[in-house]
Amino acid sequence: MKTVLFLIDGMTCHHCVKAVESALKSIGIDNYSVQIGSASVTFDENLLDEETIAAAIEDEGYKVISTQVELGDLDDFQM
């Protein structure tokens, strides 16, 4: 699993948050946190990629301006 923070331009209200949540659900993502201006999304990188997620968000009329991979829990770290 991979968690990525998407910074999103054009989100101004609660309706925008719901639209992005709907876009994520439509491509099978159920582990996310959306706020005005960003979405933290956890997904299986074997099934989806960042470009597909960004495209779903942009199809709702918003612009993904950057992405950042978030660090996982230290419990997941193996040496």
PDB file of N, CA and C in Angstrom:
ATOM      1  N   MET A   1       0.845  -1.183   0.000  1.00  0.00           N
ATOM      2  CA  MET A   1       0.000   0.000   0.000  1.00  0.00           C
ATOM      3  C   MET A   1       0.887   1.242   0.000  1.00  0.00           C
ATOM      4  N   LYS A   2       0.388   2.263  -0.648  1.00  0.00           N
ATOM      5  CA  LYS A   2       1.125   3.513  -0.784  1.00  0.00           C
ATOM      6  C   LYS A   2       0.183   4.654  -0.421  1.00  0.00           C
ATOM      7  N   THR A   3       0.689   5.637   0.313  1.00  0.00           N
ATOM      8  CA  THR A   3      -0.106   6.810   0.655  1.00  0.00           C
ATOM      9  C   THR A   3       0.519   8.031   0.002  1.00  0.00           C
ATOM     10  N   VAL A   4      -0.309   8.775  -0.723  1.00  0.00           N
ATOM     11  CA  VAL A   4       0.157   9.960  -1.442  1.00  0.00           C
ATOM     12  C   VAL A   4      -0.738  11.139  -1.079  1.00  0.00           C
ATOM     13  N   LEU A   5      -0.112  12.289  -0.855  1.00  0.00           N
ATOM     14  CA  LEU A   5      -0.842  13.528  -0.626  1.00  0.00           C
ATOM     15  C   LEU A   5      -0.936  14.271  -1.949  1.00  0.00           C
ATOM     16  N   PHE A   6      -2.159  14.531  -2.389  1.00  0.00           N
ATOM     17  CA  PHE A   6      -2.415  15.290  -3.611  1.00  0.00           C
ATOM     18  C   PHE A   6      -2.792  16.711  -3.207  1.00  0.00           C
ATOM     19  N   LEU A   7      -2.050  17.711  -3.684  1.00  0.00           N
ATOM     20  CA  LEU A   7      -2.424  19.105  -3.471  1.00  0.00           C
ATOM     21  C   LEU A   7      -3.277  19.528  -4.650  1.00  0.00           C
ATOM     22  N   ILE A   8      -4.447  20.086  -4.355  1.00  0.00           N
ATOM     23  CA  ILE A   8      -5.472  20.305  -5.375  1.00  0.00           C
ATOM     24  C   ILE A   8      -5.881  21.775  -5.409  1.00  0.00           C
ATOM     25  N   ASP A   9      -5.838  22.362  -6.598  1.00  0.00           N
ATOM     26  CA  ASP A   9      -6.249  23.747  -6.799  1.00  0.00           C
ATOM     27  C   ASP A   9      -7.705  23.793  -7.255  1.00  0.00           C
ATOM     28  N   GLY A  10      -8.431  24.796  -6.796  1.00  0.00           N
ATOM     29  CA  GLY A  10      -9.802  24.996  -7.241  1.00  0.00           C
ATOM     30  C   GLY A  10     -10.859  24.543  -6.253  1.00  0.00           C
ATOM     31  N   MET A  11     -10.447  23.907  -5.162  1.00  0.00           N
ATOM     32  CA  MET A  11     -11.408  23.481  -4.146  1.00  0.00           C
ATOM     33  C   MET A  11     -11.688  24.660  -3.213  1.00  0.00           C
ATOM     34  N   THR A  12     -12.969  24.995  -3.047  1.00  0.00           N
ATOM     35  CA  THR A  12     -13.304  26.162  -2.233  1.00  0.00           C
ATOM     36  C   THR A  12     -14.353  25.904  -1.158  1.00  0.00           C
ATOM     37  N   CYS A  13     -14.986  24.725  -1.192  1.00  0.00           N
ATOM     38  CA  CYS A  13     -16.108  24.521  -0.272  1.00  0.00           C
ATOM     39  C   CYS A  13     -16.316  23.033   0.014  1.00  0.00           C
ATOM     40  N   HIS A  14     -17.300  22.776   0.866  1.00  0.00           N
ATOM     41  CA  HIS A  14     -17.642  21.403   1.238  1.00  0.00           C
ATOM     42  C   HIS A  14     -18.106  20.591   0.026  1.00  0.00           C
ATOM     43  N   HIS A  15     -18.789  21.236  -0.907  1.00  0.00           N
ATOM     44  CA  HIS A  15     -19.223  20.544  -2.130  1.00  0.00           C
ATOM     45  C   HIS A  15     -18.009  20.028  -2.908  1.00  0.00           C
ATOM     46  N   CYS A  16     -16.946  20.810  -2.945  1.00  0.00           N
ATOM     47  CA  CYS A  16     -15.714  20.396  -3.636  1.00  0.00           C
ATOM     48  C   CYS A  16     -15.126  19.149  -2.976  1.00  0.00           C
ATOM     49  N   VAL A  17     -15.129  19.140  -1.642  1.00  0.00           N
ATOM     50  CA  VAL A  17     -14.627  17.974  -0.905  1.00  0.00           C
ATOM     51  C   VAL A  17     -15.437  16.740  -1.286  1.00  0.00           C
ATOM     52  N   LYS A  18     -16.757  16.869  -1.300  1.00  0.00           N
ATOM     53  CA  LYS A  18     -17.627  15.738  -1.651  1.00  0.00           C
ATOM     54  C   LYS A  18     -17.397  15.280  -3.091  1.00  0.00           C
ATOM     55  N   ALA A  19     -17.139  16.215  -3.999  1.00  0.00           N
ATOM     56  CA  ALA A  19     -16.890  15.857  -5.400  1.00  0.00           C
ATOM     57  C   ALA A  19     -15.605  15.050  -5.530  1.00  0.00           C
ATOM     58  N   VAL A  20     -14.556  15.444  -4.811  1.00  0.00           N
ATOM     59  CA  VAL A  20     -13.290  14.701  -4.864  1.00  0.00           C
ATOM     60  C   VAL A  20     -13.469  13.334  -4.210  1.00  0.00           C
ATOM     61  N   GLU A  21     -14.182  13.276  -3.079  1.00  0.00           N
ATOM     62  CA  GLU A  21     -14.449  11.984  -2.447  1.00  0.00           C
ATOM     63  C   GLU A  21     -15.190  11.057  -3.407  1.00  0.00           C
ATOM     64  N   SER A  22     -16.157  11.581  -4.106  1.00  0.00           N
ATOM     65  CA  SER A  22     -16.921  10.789  -5.072  1.00  0.00           C
ATOM     66  C   SER A  22     -16.027  10.284  -6.198  1.00  0.00           C
ATOM     67  N   ALA A  23     -15.118  11.125  -6.663  1.00  0.00           N
ATOM     68  CA  ALA A  23     -14.186  10.721  -7.722  1.00  0.00           C
ATOM     69  C   ALA A  23     -13.299   9.576  -7.247  1.00  0.00           C
ATOM     70  N   LEU A  24     -12.826   9.663  -6.011  1.00  0.00           N
ATOM     71  CA  LEU A  24     -11.970   8.605  -5.469  1.00  0.00           C
ATOM     72  C   LEU A  24     -12.747   7.297  -5.329  1.00  0.00           C
ATOM     73  N   LYS A  25     -13.961   7.387  -4.814  1.00  0.00           N
ATOM     74  CA  LYS A  25     -14.803   6.188  -4.679  1.00  0.00           C
ATOM     75  C   LYS A  25     -15.076   5.547  -6.033  1.00  0.00           C
ATOM     76  N   SER A  26     -15.237   6.377  -7.066  1.00  0.00           N
ATOM     77  CA  SER A  26     -15.592   5.857  -8.392  1.00  0.00           C
ATOM     78  C   SER A  26     -14.491   4.997  -9.006  1.00  0.00           C
ATOM     79  N   ILE A  27     -13.249   5.163  -8.534  1.00  0.00           N
ATOM     80  CA  ILE A  27     -12.153   4.327  -9.044  1.00  0.00           C
ATOM     81  C   ILE A  27     -11.726   3.273  -8.022  1.00  0.00           C
ATOM     82  N   GLY A  28     -12.572   3.060  -7.008  1.00  0.00           N
ATOM     83  CA  GLY A  28     -12.355   1.967  -6.074  1.00  0.00           C
ATOM     84  C   GLY A  28     -11.525   2.287  -4.850  1.00  0.00           C
ATOM     85  N   ILE A  29     -11.287   3.548  -4.582  1.00  0.00           N
ATOM     86  CA  ILE A  29     -10.503   3.927  -3.402  1.00  0.00           C
ATOM     87  C   ILE A  29     -11.458   4.175  -2.244  1.00  0.00           C
ATOM     88  N   ASP A  30     -11.162   3.545  -1.088  1.00  0.00           N
ATOM     89  CA  ASP A  30     -11.993   3.782   0.083  1.00  0.00           C
ATOM     90  C   ASP A  30     -11.191   4.227   1.300  1.00  0.00           C
ATOM     91  N   ASN A  31      -9.882   4.398   1.132  1.00  0.00           N
ATOM     92  CA  ASN A  31      -9.033   4.850   2.229  1.00  0.00           C
ATOM     93  C   ASN A  31      -8.454   6.206   1.849  1.00  0.00           C
ATOM     94  N   TYR A  32      -9.118   7.273   2.299  1.00  0.00           N
ATOM     95  CA  TYR A  32      -8.708   8.626   1.927  1.00  0.00           C
ATOM     96  C   TYR A  32      -9.154   9.621   2.993  1.00  0.00           C
ATOM     97  N   SER A  33      -8.541  10.790   2.957  1.00  0.00           N
ATOM     98  CA  SER A  33      -8.947  11.925   3.776  1.00  0.00           C
ATOM     99  C   SER A  33      -8.870  13.153   2.880  1.00  0.00           C
ATOM    100  N   VAL A  34     -10.019  13.778   2.646  1.00  0.00           N
ATOM    101  CA  VAL A  34     -10.074  14.927   1.745  1.00  0.00           C
ATOM    102  C   VAL A  34     -10.412  16.182   2.545  1.00  0.00           C
ATOM    103  N   GLN A  35      -9.642  17.221   2.319  1.00  0.00           N
ATOM    104  CA  GLN A  35      -9.902  18.542   2.889  1.00  0.00           C
ATOM    105  C   GLN A  35      -9.831  19.538   1.750  1.00  0.00           C
ATOM    106  N   ILE A  36     -10.302  20.753   1.987  1.00  0.00           N
ATOM    107  CA  ILE A  36     -10.205  21.777   0.952  1.00  0.00           C
ATOM    108  C   ILE A  36      -8.731  21.973   0.612  1.00  0.00           C
ATOM    109  N   GLY A  37      -8.381  21.704  -0.632  1.00  0.00           N
ATOM    110  CA  GLY A  37      -7.018  21.904  -1.107  1.00  0.00           C
ATOM    111  C   GLY A  37      -6.117  20.689  -1.104  1.00  0.00           C
ATOM    112  N   SER A  38      -6.590  19.558  -0.540  1.00  0.00           N
ATOM    113  CA  SER A  38      -5.720  18.379  -0.530  1.00  0.00           C
ATOM    114  C   SER A  38      -6.518  17.096  -0.322  1.00  0.00           C
ATOM    115  N   ALA A  39      -5.876  16.001  -0.704  1.00  0.00           N
ATOM    116  CA  ALA A  39      -6.439  14.671  -0.468  1.00  0.00           C
ATOM    117  C   ALA A  39      -5.291  13.719  -0.161  1.00  0.00           C
ATOM    118  N   SER A  40      -5.368  13.055   0.979  1.00  0.00           N
ATOM    119  CA  SER A  40      -4.420  12.008   1.329  1.00  0.00           C
ATOM    120  C   SER A  40      -5.075  10.683   0.956  1.00  0.00           C
ATOM    121  N   VAL A  41      -4.423   9.931   0.073  1.00  0.00           N
ATOM    122  CA  VAL A  41      -5.034   8.734  -0.501  1.00  0.00           C
ATOM    123  C   VAL A  41      -4.105   7.539  -0.305  1.00  0.00           C
ATOM    124  N   THR A  42      -4.648   6.464   0.264  1.00  0.00           N
ATOM    125  CA  THR A  42      -3.905   5.215   0.406  1.00  0.00           C
ATOM    126  C   THR A  42      -4.481   4.219  -0.592  1.00  0.00           C
ATOM    127  N   PHE A  43      -3.592   3.621  -1.383  1.00  0.00           N
ATOM    128  CA  PHE A  43      -4.051   2.731  -2.452  1.00  0.00           C
ATOM    129  C   PHE A  43      -3.010   1.651  -2.716  1.00  0.00           C
ATOM    130  N   ASP A  44      -3.457   0.589  -3.374  1.00  0.00           N
ATOM    131  CA  ASP A  44      -2.581  -0.504  -3.783  1.00  0.00           C
ATOM    132  C   ASP A  44      -1.942  -0.119  -5.111  1.00  0.00           C
ATOM    133  N   GLU A  45      -0.649   0.139  -5.089  1.00  0.00           N
ATOM    134  CA  GLU A  45       0.042   0.588  -6.301  1.00  0.00           C
ATOM    135  C   GLU A  45       0.118  -0.487  -7.381  1.00  0.00           C
ATOM    136  N   ASN A  46      -0.260  -1.716  -7.060  1.00  0.00           N
ATOM    137  CA  ASN A  46      -0.348  -2.759  -8.081  1.00  0.00           C
ATOM    138  C   ASN A  46      -1.652  -2.663  -8.876  1.00  0.00           C
ATOM    139  N   LEU A  47      -2.634  -1.940  -8.321  1.00  0.00           N
ATOM    140  CA  LEU A  47      -3.930  -1.804  -8.979  1.00  0.00           C
ATOM    141  C   LEU A  47      -4.151  -0.417  -9.577  1.00  0.00           C
ATOM    142  N   LEU A  48      -3.585   0.606  -8.951  1.00  0.00           N
ATOM    143  CA  LEU A  48      -3.769   1.993  -9.388  1.00  0.00           C
ATOM    144  C   LEU A  48      -2.436   2.720  -9.349  1.00  0.00           C
ATOM    145  N   ASP A  49      -2.360   3.828 -10.065  1.00  0.00           N
ATOM    146  CA  ASP A  49      -1.170   4.675  -9.976  1.00  0.00           C
ATOM    147  C   ASP A  49      -1.606   6.115  -9.724  1.00  0.00           C
ATOM    148  N   GLU A  50      -0.632   6.959  -9.395  1.00  0.00           N
ATOM    149  CA  GLU A  50      -0.914   8.356  -9.077  1.00  0.00           C
ATOM    150  C   GLU A  50      -1.579   9.084 -10.240  1.00  0.00           C
ATOM    151  N   GLU A  51      -1.177   8.759 -11.454  1.00  0.00           N
ATOM    152  CA  GLU A  51      -1.732   9.426 -12.630  1.00  0.00           C
ATOM    153  C   GLU A  51      -3.227   9.146 -12.784  1.00  0.00           C
ATOM    154  N   THR A  52      -3.642   7.912 -12.517  1.00  0.00           N
ATOM    155  CA  THR A  52      -5.057   7.548 -12.608  1.00  0.00           C
ATOM    156  C   THR A  52      -5.871   8.297 -11.563  1.00  0.00           C
ATOM    157  N   ILE A  53      -5.324   8.394 -10.358  1.00  0.00           N
ATOM    158  CA  ILE A  53      -6.015   9.106  -9.280  1.00  0.00           C
ATOM    159  C   ILE A  53      -6.109  10.593  -9.613  1.00  0.00           C
ATOM    160  N   ALA A  54      -5.006  11.175 -10.069  1.00  0.00           N
ATOM    161  CA  ALA A  54      -5.002  12.593 -10.443  1.00  0.00           C
ATOM    162  C   ALA A  54      -6.009  12.856 -11.559  1.00  0.00           C
ATOM    163  N   ALA A  55      -6.091  11.954 -12.530  1.00  0.00           N
ATOM    164  CA  ALA A  55      -7.036  12.123 -13.638  1.00  0.00           C
ATOM    165  C   ALA A  55      -8.477  12.106 -13.137  1.00  0.00           C
ATOM    166  N   ALA A  56      -8.780  11.238 -12.180  1.00  0.00           N
ATOM    167  CA  ALA A  56     -10.136  11.179 -11.629  1.00  0.00           C
ATOM    168  C   ALA A  56     -10.485  12.486 -10.923  1.00  0.00           C
ATOM    169  N   ILE A  57      -9.524  13.042 -10.191  1.00  0.00           N
ATOM    170  CA  ILE A  57      -9.742  14.321  -9.507  1.00  0.00           C
ATOM    171  C   ILE A  57      -9.926  15.434 -10.531  1.00  0.00           C
ATOM    172  N   GLU A  58      -9.081  15.443 -11.550  1.00  0.00           N
ATOM    173  CA  GLU A  58      -9.152  16.497 -12.563  1.00  0.00           C
ATOM    174  C   GLU A  58     -10.414  16.386 -13.418  1.00  0.00           C
ATOM    175  N   ASP A  59     -10.954  15.179 -13.567  1.00  0.00           N
ATOM    176  CA  ASP A  59     -12.219  15.006 -14.289  1.00  0.00           C
ATOM    177  C   ASP A  59     -13.379  15.708 -13.576  1.00  0.00           C
ATOM    178  N   GLU A  60     -13.207  15.972 -12.283  1.00  0.00           N
ATOM    179  CA  GLU A  60     -14.226  16.697 -11.515  1.00  0.00           C
ATOM    180  C   GLU A  60     -14.074  18.212 -11.658  1.00  0.00           C
ATOM    181  N   GLY A  61     -13.026  18.656 -12.365  1.00  0.00           N
ATOM    182  CA  GLY A  61     -12.850  20.082 -12.609  1.00  0.00           C
ATOM    183  C   GLY A  61     -11.796  20.756 -11.757  1.00  0.00           C
ATOM    184  N   TYR A  62     -11.014  19.975 -11.022  1.00  0.00           N
ATOM    185  CA  TYR A  62      -9.967  20.531 -10.167  1.00  0.00           C
ATOM    186  C   TYR A  62      -8.607  20.249 -10.787  1.00  0.00           C
ATOM    187  N   LYS A  63      -7.586  20.932 -10.321  1.00  0.00           N
ATOM    188  CA  LYS A  63      -6.235  20.769 -10.858  1.00  0.00           C
ATOM    189  C   LYS A  63      -5.325  20.219  -9.768  1.00  0.00           C
ATOM    190  N   VAL A  64      -4.734  19.045 -10.014  1.00  0.00           N
ATOM    191  CA  VAL A  64      -3.735  18.506  -9.096  1.00  0.00           C
ATOM    192  C   VAL A  64      -2.437  19.251  -9.372  1.00  0.00           C
ATOM    193  N   ILE A  65      -1.954  20.004  -8.371  1.00  0.00           N
ATOM    194  CA  ILE A  65      -0.769  20.832  -8.585  1.00  0.00           C
ATOM    195  C   ILE A  65       0.516  20.152  -8.125  1.00  0.00           C
ATOM    196  N   SER A  66       0.405  19.175  -7.233  1.00  0.00           N
ATOM    197  CA  SER A  66       1.587  18.399  -6.857  1.00  0.00           C
ATOM    198  C   SER A  66       1.163  17.166  -6.077  1.00  0.00           C
ATOM    199  N   THR A  67       2.087  16.218  -5.996  1.00  0.00           N
ATOM    200  CA  THR A  67       1.872  15.016  -5.195  1.00  0.00           C
ATOM    201  C   THR A  67       3.095  14.801  -4.324  1.00  0.00           C
ATOM    202  N   GLN A  68       2.868  14.166  -3.194  1.00  0.00           N
ATOM    203  CA  GLN A  68       3.962  13.875  -2.272  1.00  0.00           C
ATOM    204  C   GLN A  68       3.682  12.533  -1.619  1.00  0.00           C
ATOM    205  N   VAL A  69       4.633  11.617  -1.709  1.00  0.00           N
ATOM    206  CA  VAL A  69       4.489  10.317  -1.056  1.00  0.00           C
ATOM    207  C   VAL A  69       4.634  10.539   0.438  1.00  0.00           C
ATOM    208  N   GLU A  70       3.682  10.015   1.203  1.00  0.00           N
ATOM    209  CA  GLU A  70       3.729  10.145   2.650  1.00  0.00           C
ATOM    210  C   GLU A  70       4.453   8.944   3.238  1.00  0.00           C
ATOM    211  N   LEU A  71       5.157   9.171   4.335  1.00  0.00           N
ATOM    212  CA  LEU A  71       5.867   8.092   5.008  1.00  0.00           C
ATOM    213  C   LEU A  71       4.868   7.198   5.719  1.00  0.00           C
ATOM    214  N   GLY A  72       5.117   5.894   5.668  1.00  0.00           N
ATOM    215  CA  GLY A  72       4.246   4.939   6.339  1.00  0.00           C
ATOM    216  C   GLY A  72       4.577   4.856   7.813  1.00  0.00           C
ATOM    217  N   ASP A  73       3.836   4.030   8.512  1.00  0.00           N
ATOM    218  CA  ASP A  73       4.101   3.809   9.929  1.00  0.00           C
ATOM    219  C   ASP A  73       5.464   3.166  10.099  1.00  0.00           C
ATOM    220  N   LEU A  74       6.139   3.498  11.174  1.00  0.00           N
ATOM    221  CA  LEU A  74       7.445   2.900  11.436  1.00  0.00           C
ATOM    222  C   LEU A  74       7.331   1.398  11.653  1.00  0.00           C
ATOM    223  N   ASP A  75       6.152   0.926  12.075  1.00  0.00           N
ATOM    224  CA  ASP A  75       5.945  -0.510  12.260  1.00  0.00           C
ATOM    225  C   ASP A  75       6.084  -1.263  10.942  1.00  0.00           C
ATOM    226  N   ASP A  76       5.842  -0.590   9.823  1.00  0.00           N
ATOM    227  CA  ASP A  76       5.933  -1.215   8.509  1.00  0.00           C
ATOM    228  C   ASP A  76       7.361  -1.256   7.980  1.00  0.00           C
ATOM    229  N   PHE A  77       8.269  -0.571   8.653  1.00  0.00           N
ATOM    230  CA  PHE A  77       9.652  -0.476   8.189  1.00  0.00           C
ATOM    231  C   PHE A  77      10.390  -1.771   8.486  1.00  0.00           C
ATOM    232  N   GLN A  78      11.061  -2.300   7.475  1.00  0.00           N
ATOM    233  CA  GLN A  78      11.842  -3.527   7.648  1.00  0.00           C
ATOM    234  C   GLN A  78      13.257  -3.294   7.165  1.00  0.00           C
ATOM    235  N   MET A  79      14.204  -3.914   7.843  1.00  0.00           N
ATOM    236  CA  MET A  79      15.605  -3.814   7.427  1.00  0.00           C
ATOM    237  C   MET A  79      16.058  -5.151   6.893  1.00  0.00           C
TER     238      MET A  79
END
